[in-house]
Every structure is written in structure tokens, then in C-alpha cells.
mmCIF file of C-alpha atoms in Angstrom:
data_model
loop_
_atom_site.group_PDB
_atom_site.id
_atom_site.type_symbol
_atom_site.label_atom_id
_atom_site.label_comp_id
_atom_site.label_asym_id
_atom_site.label_seq_id
_atom_site.Cartn_x
_atom_site.Cartn_y
_atom_site.Cartn_z
ATOM 1 C CA GLU A 28 11.011 0.414 27.613
ATOM 2 C CA ALA A 29 7.803 -0.129 26.073
ATOM 3 C CA ASP A 30 7.928 0.870 22.504
ATOM 4 C CA ILE A 31 6.703 0.148 18.832
ATOM 5 C CA TYR A 32 9.922 -1.206 16.703
ATOM 6 C CA GLN A 33 9.881 -1.599 12.762
ATOM 7 C CA THR A 34 12.430 -3.213 10.676
ATOM 8 C CA PRO A 35 13.919 -3.040 8.038
ATOM 9 C CA ARG A 36 14.384 0.959 8.403
ATOM 10 C CA TYR A 37 15.440 1.391 4.846
ATOM 11 C CA LEU A 38 15.419 -1.016 2.446
ATOM 12 C CA VAL A 39 16.215 -0.797 -1.601
ATOM 13 C CA ILE A 40 14.458 -3.714 -3.497
ATOM 14 C CA GLY A 41 14.383 -4.995 -7.386
ATOM 15 C CA THR A 42 10.645 -5.158 -8.933
ATOM 16 C CA GLY A 43 9.329 -8.107 -8.911
ATOM 17 C CA LYS A 44 10.466 -9.190 -5.466
ATOM 18 C CA LYS A 45 8.371 -10.348 -2.174
ATOM 19 C CA ILE A 46 8.776 -8.614 0.527
ATOM 20 C CA THR A 47 7.882 -8.549 4.339
ATOM 21 C CA LEU A 48 8.040 -5.316 6.793
ATOM 22 C CA GLU A 49 8.075 -6.152 10.512
ATOM 23 C CA CYS A 50 6.536 -4.371 12.828
ATOM 24 C CA SER A 51 6.567 -5.373 16.737
ATOM 25 C CA GLN A 52 5.086 -3.419 19.730
ATOM 26 C CA THR A 53 5.782 -4.026 23.215
ATOM 27 C CA MET A 54 2.826 -1.868 24.508
ATOM 28 C CA GLY A 55 0.219 -4.713 24.691
ATOM 29 C CA HIS A 56 -1.930 -2.299 22.358
ATOM 30 C CA ASP A 57 -4.978 -4.311 20.799
ATOM 31 C CA LYS A 58 -5.055 -2.057 17.774
ATOM 32 C CA MET A 59 -2.372 -1.978 14.990
ATOM 33 C CA TYR A 60 -2.318 -0.074 11.809
ATOM 34 C CA TRP A 61 -0.047 0.593 8.404
ATOM 35 C CA TYR A 62 -0.054 3.977 6.858
ATOM 36 C CA GLN A 63 1.933 4.722 4.048
ATOM 37 C CA GLN A 64 3.072 8.375 3.360
ATOM 38 C CA ASP A 65 5.158 10.069 0.671
ATOM 39 C CA PRO A 66 7.693 12.709 2.396
ATOM 40 C CA GLY A 67 6.178 15.677 3.611
ATOM 41 C CA MET A 68 2.486 14.475 2.567
ATOM 42 C CA GLU A 69 -0.556 13.013 4.286
ATOM 43 C CA LEU A 70 -0.549 9.641 6.160
ATOM 44 C CA HIS A 71 -3.062 6.802 4.212
ATOM 45 C CA LEU A 72 -4.323 4.199 5.682
ATOM 46 C CA ILE A 73 -3.943 0.882 4.274
ATOM 47 C CA HIS A 74 -4.660 -2.004 6.791
ATOM 48 C CA TYR A 75 -6.087 -2.172 10.500
ATOM 49 C CA SER A 76 -6.292 -4.951 12.945
ATOM 50 C CA TYR A 77 -8.110 -5.111 16.651
ATOM 51 C CA GLY A 78 -6.796 -7.875 17.873
ATOM 52 C CA VAL A 79 -5.652 -11.508 16.985
ATOM 53 C CA ASN A 80 -6.771 -12.871 13.728
ATOM 54 C CA SER A 81 -8.867 -9.298 13.026
ATOM 55 C CA THR A 82 -7.529 -7.610 9.960
ATOM 56 C CA GLU A 83 -9.056 -4.741 7.548
ATOM 57 C CA LYS A 84 -8.458 -2.819 4.475
ATOM 58 C CA GLY A 85 -7.721 0.609 4.885
ATOM 59 C CA ASP A 86 -8.644 3.587 2.898
ATOM 60 C CA LEU A 87 -5.910 3.296 0.409
ATOM 61 C CA SER A 88 -6.182 0.184 -1.848
ATOM 62 C CA SER A 89 -2.766 -1.233 -1.755
ATOM 63 C CA GLU A 90 -1.813 -4.818 -3.143
ATOM 64 C CA SER A 91 -0.185 -5.571 0.158
ATOM 65 C CA THR A 92 -0.941 -8.082 2.963
ATOM 66 C CA VAL A 93 -1.147 -7.832 6.623
ATOM 67 C CA SER A 94 -1.428 -11.106 9.117
ATOM 68 C CA ARG A 95 -1.788 -10.817 13.184
ATOM 69 C CA ILE A 96 -1.249 -13.995 14.407
ATOM 70 C CA ARG A 97 0.363 -12.526 18.093
ATOM 71 C CA THR A 98 -0.705 -9.574 19.924
ATOM 72 C CA GLU A 99 2.544 -7.766 19.052
ATOM 73 C CA HIS A 100 3.194 -8.165 15.626
ATOM 74 C CA PHE A 101 1.759 -7.336 12.898
ATOM 75 C CA PRO A 102 4.018 -7.868 9.439
ATOM 76 C CA LEU A 103 3.004 -6.215 6.143
ATOM 77 C CA THR A 104 4.083 -7.931 2.536
ATOM 78 C CA LEU A 105 4.291 -7.324 -0.782
ATOM 79 C CA GLU A 106 3.673 -10.424 -2.584
ATOM 80 C CA SER A 107 5.361 -8.081 -6.154
ATOM 81 C CA ALA A 108 6.856 -4.931 -5.310
ATOM 82 C CA ARG A 109 6.559 -2.312 -8.205
ATOM 83 C CA PRO A 110 8.357 1.276 -8.166
ATOM 84 C CA SER A 111 4.853 2.832 -7.202
ATOM 85 C CA HIS A 112 5.274 1.240 -3.770
ATOM 86 C CA THR A 113 7.885 3.011 -3.262
ATOM 87 C CA SER A 114 7.111 5.369 -0.091
ATOM 88 C CA GLN A 115 7.243 5.159 3.767
ATOM 89 C CA TYR A 116 5.528 2.522 5.553
ATOM 90 C CA LEU A 117 4.874 3.369 9.020
ATOM 91 C CA CYS A 118 3.354 1.014 11.736
ATOM 92 C CA ALA A 119 1.048 2.291 14.406
ATOM 93 C CA SER A 120 -0.695 1.113 17.798
ATOM 94 C CA SER A 121 -3.160 2.227 20.139
ATOM 95 C CA HIS A 122 -5.515 0.883 22.978
ATOM 96 C CA LEU A 123 -9.022 -0.130 22.009
ATOM 97 C CA GLY A 124 -9.811 2.523 24.848
ATOM 98 C CA GLY A 125 -8.482 5.403 22.413
ATOM 99 C CA HIS A 126 -6.234 8.015 22.458
ATOM 100 C CA GLY A 127 -3.074 8.440 20.722
ATOM 101 C CA TYR A 128 -1.495 6.582 19.202
ATOM 102 C CA THR A 129 2.160 5.557 19.022
ATOM 103 C CA PHE A 130 3.958 5.295 15.400
ATOM 104 C CA GLY A 131 7.433 3.160 14.693
ATOM 105 C CA SER A 132 10.168 4.788 12.912
ATOM 106 C CA GLY A 133 9.420 3.847 9.744
ATOM 107 C CA THR A 134 10.769 1.684 6.777
ATOM 108 C CA ARG A 135 11.584 3.811 3.582
ATOM 109 C CA LEU A 136 11.165 1.349 0.629
ATOM 110 C CA THR A 137 12.576 1.738 -2.723
ATOM 111 C CA VAL A 138 11.567 -0.493 -5.221
ATOM 112 C CA VAL A 139 13.849 0.308 -8.414
ATOM 113 C CA GLY B 1 -16.703 9.398 2.880
ATOM 114 C CA GLN B 2 -15.017 11.641 5.500
ATOM 115 C CA GLN B 3 -12.233 14.528 5.001
ATOM 116 C CA VAL B 4 -9.956 16.335 7.156
ATOM 117 C CA MET B 5 -8.633 19.663 5.744
ATOM 118 C CA GLN B 6 -5.671 22.062 6.908
ATOM 119 C CA ILE B 7 -4.982 25.126 6.242
ATOM 120 C CA PRO B 8 -2.660 26.564 6.017
ATOM 121 C CA GLN B 9 -0.688 23.799 4.040
ATOM 122 C CA TYR B 10 2.513 25.579 4.922
ATOM 123 C CA GLN B 11 3.951 28.334 6.510
ATOM 124 C CA HIS B 12 7.477 29.941 7.206
ATOM 125 C CA VAL B 13 7.762 32.049 9.582
ATOM 126 C CA GLN B 14 10.370 34.235 11.615
ATOM 127 C CA GLU B 15 12.038 33.009 15.199
ATOM 128 C CA GLY B 16 9.558 34.484 18.069
ATOM 129 C CA GLU B 17 6.501 35.056 15.626
ATOM 130 C CA ASP B 18 3.249 33.247 16.190
ATOM 131 C CA PHE B 19 1.927 30.376 14.254
ATOM 132 C CA THR B 20 -1.421 28.822 13.718
ATOM 133 C CA THR B 21 -2.742 25.916 11.802
ATOM 134 C CA TYR B 22 -6.669 25.088 11.395
ATOM 135 C CA CYS B 23 -8.115 21.959 11.178
ATOM 136 C CA ASN B 24 -11.582 21.121 9.479
ATOM 137 C CA SER B 25 -13.686 18.137 9.446
ATOM 138 C CA SER B 26 -16.754 17.429 6.611
ATOM 139 C CA THR B 27 -18.459 15.608 9.697
ATOM 140 C CA THR B 28 -18.940 15.730 13.198
ATOM 141 C CA LEU B 29 -15.932 14.391 15.497
ATOM 142 C CA SER B 30 -15.927 12.422 18.816
ATOM 143 C CA ASN B 31 -12.539 13.678 19.570
ATOM 144 C CA ILE B 32 -9.756 15.222 17.778
ATOM 145 C CA GLN B 33 -5.733 14.368 18.231
ATOM 146 C CA TRP B 34 -2.975 16.404 16.804
ATOM 147 C CA TYR B 35 0.719 14.971 16.386
ATOM 148 C CA LYS B 36 4.012 16.388 15.583
ATOM 149 C CA GLN B 37 6.075 14.860 12.771
ATOM 150 C CA ARG B 38 9.974 16.410 12.673
ATOM 151 C CA PRO B 39 11.838 16.282 9.450
ATOM 152 C CA GLY B 40 12.738 12.659 8.392
ATOM 153 C CA GLY B 41 11.031 11.457 11.424
ATOM 154 C CA HIS B 42 7.605 9.603 12.677
ATOM 155 C CA PRO B 43 4.299 11.166 13.907
ATOM 156 C CA VAL B 44 4.208 12.173 17.713
ATOM 157 C CA PHE B 45 1.212 12.111 19.758
ATOM 158 C CA LEU B 46 0.439 15.650 21.333
ATOM 159 C CA ILE B 47 -2.948 15.656 23.097
ATOM 160 C CA GLN B 48 -6.412 14.836 22.596
ATOM 161 C CA LEU B 49 -9.316 16.928 23.143
ATOM 162 C CA VAL B 50 -13.268 15.387 23.438
ATOM 163 C CA LYS B 51 -15.432 17.924 24.327
ATOM 164 C CA SER B 52 -16.977 20.739 22.844
ATOM 165 C CA GLY B 53 -15.219 24.161 22.672
ATOM 166 C CA GLU B 54 -12.271 22.190 24.833
ATOM 167 C CA VAL B 55 -8.943 24.743 25.480
ATOM 168 C CA LYS B 56 -5.821 22.772 26.058
ATOM 169 C CA LYS B 57 -2.152 24.439 26.513
ATOM 170 C CA GLN B 58 1.180 22.687 26.636
ATOM 171 C CA LYS B 59 3.567 25.336 27.276
ATOM 172 C CA ARG B 60 3.736 27.507 24.114
ATOM 173 C CA LEU B 61 1.168 25.032 21.980
ATOM 174 C CA THR B 62 -2.740 25.899 22.491
ATOM 175 C CA PHE B 63 -5.210 23.236 21.544
ATOM 176 C CA GLN B 64 -8.875 24.231 20.736
ATOM 177 C CA PHE B 65 -11.605 22.019 19.505
ATOM 178 C CA GLY B 66 -14.890 23.987 18.049
ATOM 179 C CA GLU B 67 -18.306 24.586 19.555
ATOM 180 C CA ALA B 68 -19.007 22.709 16.692
ATOM 181 C CA LYS B 69 -16.801 19.218 17.257
ATOM 182 C CA LYS B 70 -16.473 19.867 13.515
ATOM 183 C CA ASN B 71 -13.005 22.065 13.935
ATOM 184 C CA SER B 72 -9.963 22.583 15.655
ATOM 185 C CA SER B 73 -6.808 24.750 16.025
ATOM 186 C CA LEU B 74 -2.926 24.583 17.643
ATOM 187 C CA HIS B 75 -1.557 27.956 18.040
ATOM 188 C CA ILE B 76 2.215 28.267 18.863
ATOM 189 C CA THR B 77 3.122 31.638 20.588
ATOM 190 C CA ALA B 78 6.643 32.882 19.784
ATOM 191 C CA THR B 79 8.177 29.955 17.625
ATOM 192 C CA GLN B 80 11.269 28.453 18.308
ATOM 193 C CA THR B 81 13.671 26.428 15.572
ATOM 194 C CA THR B 82 12.428 23.058 17.709
ATOM 195 C CA ASP B 83 8.891 23.702 16.354
ATOM 196 C CA VAL B 84 9.835 22.876 13.026
ATOM 197 C CA GLY B 85 7.761 19.964 11.617
ATOM 198 C CA THR B 86 4.826 19.055 10.001
ATOM 199 C CA TYR B 87 1.631 19.214 12.468
ATOM 200 C CA PHE B 88 -1.198 17.183 11.694
ATOM 201 C CA CYS B 89 -4.826 16.795 13.454
ATOM 202 C CA ALA B 90 -7.013 13.494 12.994
ATOM 203 C CA GLY B 91 -10.449 13.080 13.527
ATOM 204 C CA ASN B 92 -12.233 10.459 15.161
ATOM 205 C CA THR B 93 -16.091 9.949 13.991
ATOM 206 C CA GLY B 94 -16.732 7.003 17.138
ATOM 207 C CA PHE B 95 -15.997 4.340 14.429
ATOM 208 C CA GLN B 96 -12.400 3.627 16.263
ATOM 209 C CA LYS B 97 -10.676 4.812 13.314
ATOM 210 C CA LEU B 98 -8.460 7.659 13.403
ATOM 211 C CA VAL B 99 -8.732 10.243 9.979
ATOM 212 C CA PHE B 100 -5.672 12.213 9.419
ATOM 213 C CA GLY B 101 -5.610 15.746 8.316
ATOM 214 C CA THR B 102 -3.625 16.938 5.335
ATOM 215 C CA GLY B 103 -0.904 18.658 7.565
ATOM 216 C CA THR B 104 0.911 21.893 8.130
ATOM 217 C CA ARG B 105 4.291 22.096 7.548
ATOM 218 C CA LEU B 106 6.130 24.793 9.437
ATOM 219 C CA LEU B 107 9.264 26.109 8.995
ATOM 220 C CA VAL B 108 11.040 28.631 11.185
ATOM 221 C CA SER B 109 13.863 30.836 10.150
ATOM 222 C CA PRO B 110 16.414 31.868 13.269
#
């Protein structure tokens, strides 16, 4: 079944560690996005991509980086995690022509 | 930059009561989308409205896009406990990037 997958689902990590949050989709969508969301709060766009080798920063300043080497894969990397990075990270994808976003189940990150 | 505000921020209703959330954009939108996020879950796409004044229904949910394409509303008739969650609108200005609203959290008591 076509879907979007995020791993890990939960992650607790120490300050200063490097981490990569994985996101893969099997729907053939060109556009992919990373959002940061604190519980019950707004979604903040941190990165997006319109296709392979295309990445842009979103509206919320972030110390993370992304890559898009394959259409289906859009990982997000934090080089040095800090407690302020504690949040939920949601990956989403959509067709180039628009219509709704499909979201992954998210990664809940806690930096201690 | 573009802002999309929603009111109310939070509403608590008794099961069977109606509920409405309003979405207002600072700029004209090419289309608007609505999402529902259950507690602990991720946003799920509900619907997209494109035309000025458009009204769409999904069972007990009625979605409306304003004439000026700067506002929208979601109305739920006779709420049920399964309607609990946060409802987000998301506006598209035509630059292919959605701007999500601030969300309205709905709590339904049995």
C-alpha cells in the first residue's frame, strides 16, 4: 500500500549528538516537506523539496539540514542536538499538481 | 509574510452540539485545504476548496470558501466524540507552498 513512513517513532538523545530522522514515501510524490510541531500547536515548515536535488529552507529557522538524492527519500539531519530541538517532526509529501498533503506518523524527539 | 489565523483557538462542546471554526488569511488564496489531527496523531487531509463561494459537504461536515477567497469555515453538525481533535486550515497562494493556520482544538464531552 502506498504510504509515507517515518523512523524512528520516538527518540531520546543526549545534547551534542548527531541524528538523522528518516522519511520515505512510496506514492511517487515529487514534493516533500518537513514540519516541526509542539504538542497541540501550529505546524512550522522547516524544509521542503520539489524534486531530486532540490531543497529549500522553510519559514521557521532551523539548524537542521536535508537532502533529496532519491525521489522517495527525504532525511533530516541535526548535526548537534540541543534541548531546544525537543519537538515532534512531521514529514509530508504531495503531487506537483497540488491537492492534499499526506503526512507521516511523525518522530517525537527529546533531547536531554 | 502571509498569515492564516483560526478562531476559536479551543472549543469544548457537548456531544450533539454544533461546532464551527473560522479561518482568515491576510492574502487572497488560490485554494484552501482542511486537515484533522487526532490527539497524538498526525494531520489527515479532509478536503480542498478552489472556487470563490464554494461549499462542500462530507456527511456532518460542511466546508465553505469565502467570496473573496480570503476566509473559510468548517461546520460540524451534531458533534460526536469521534470528532475530537485539532482542525487546521491551510492556504495556498499559488506559489505551491501551503501556509497552515493556527488550528482549532475541539473537545467533545459525551
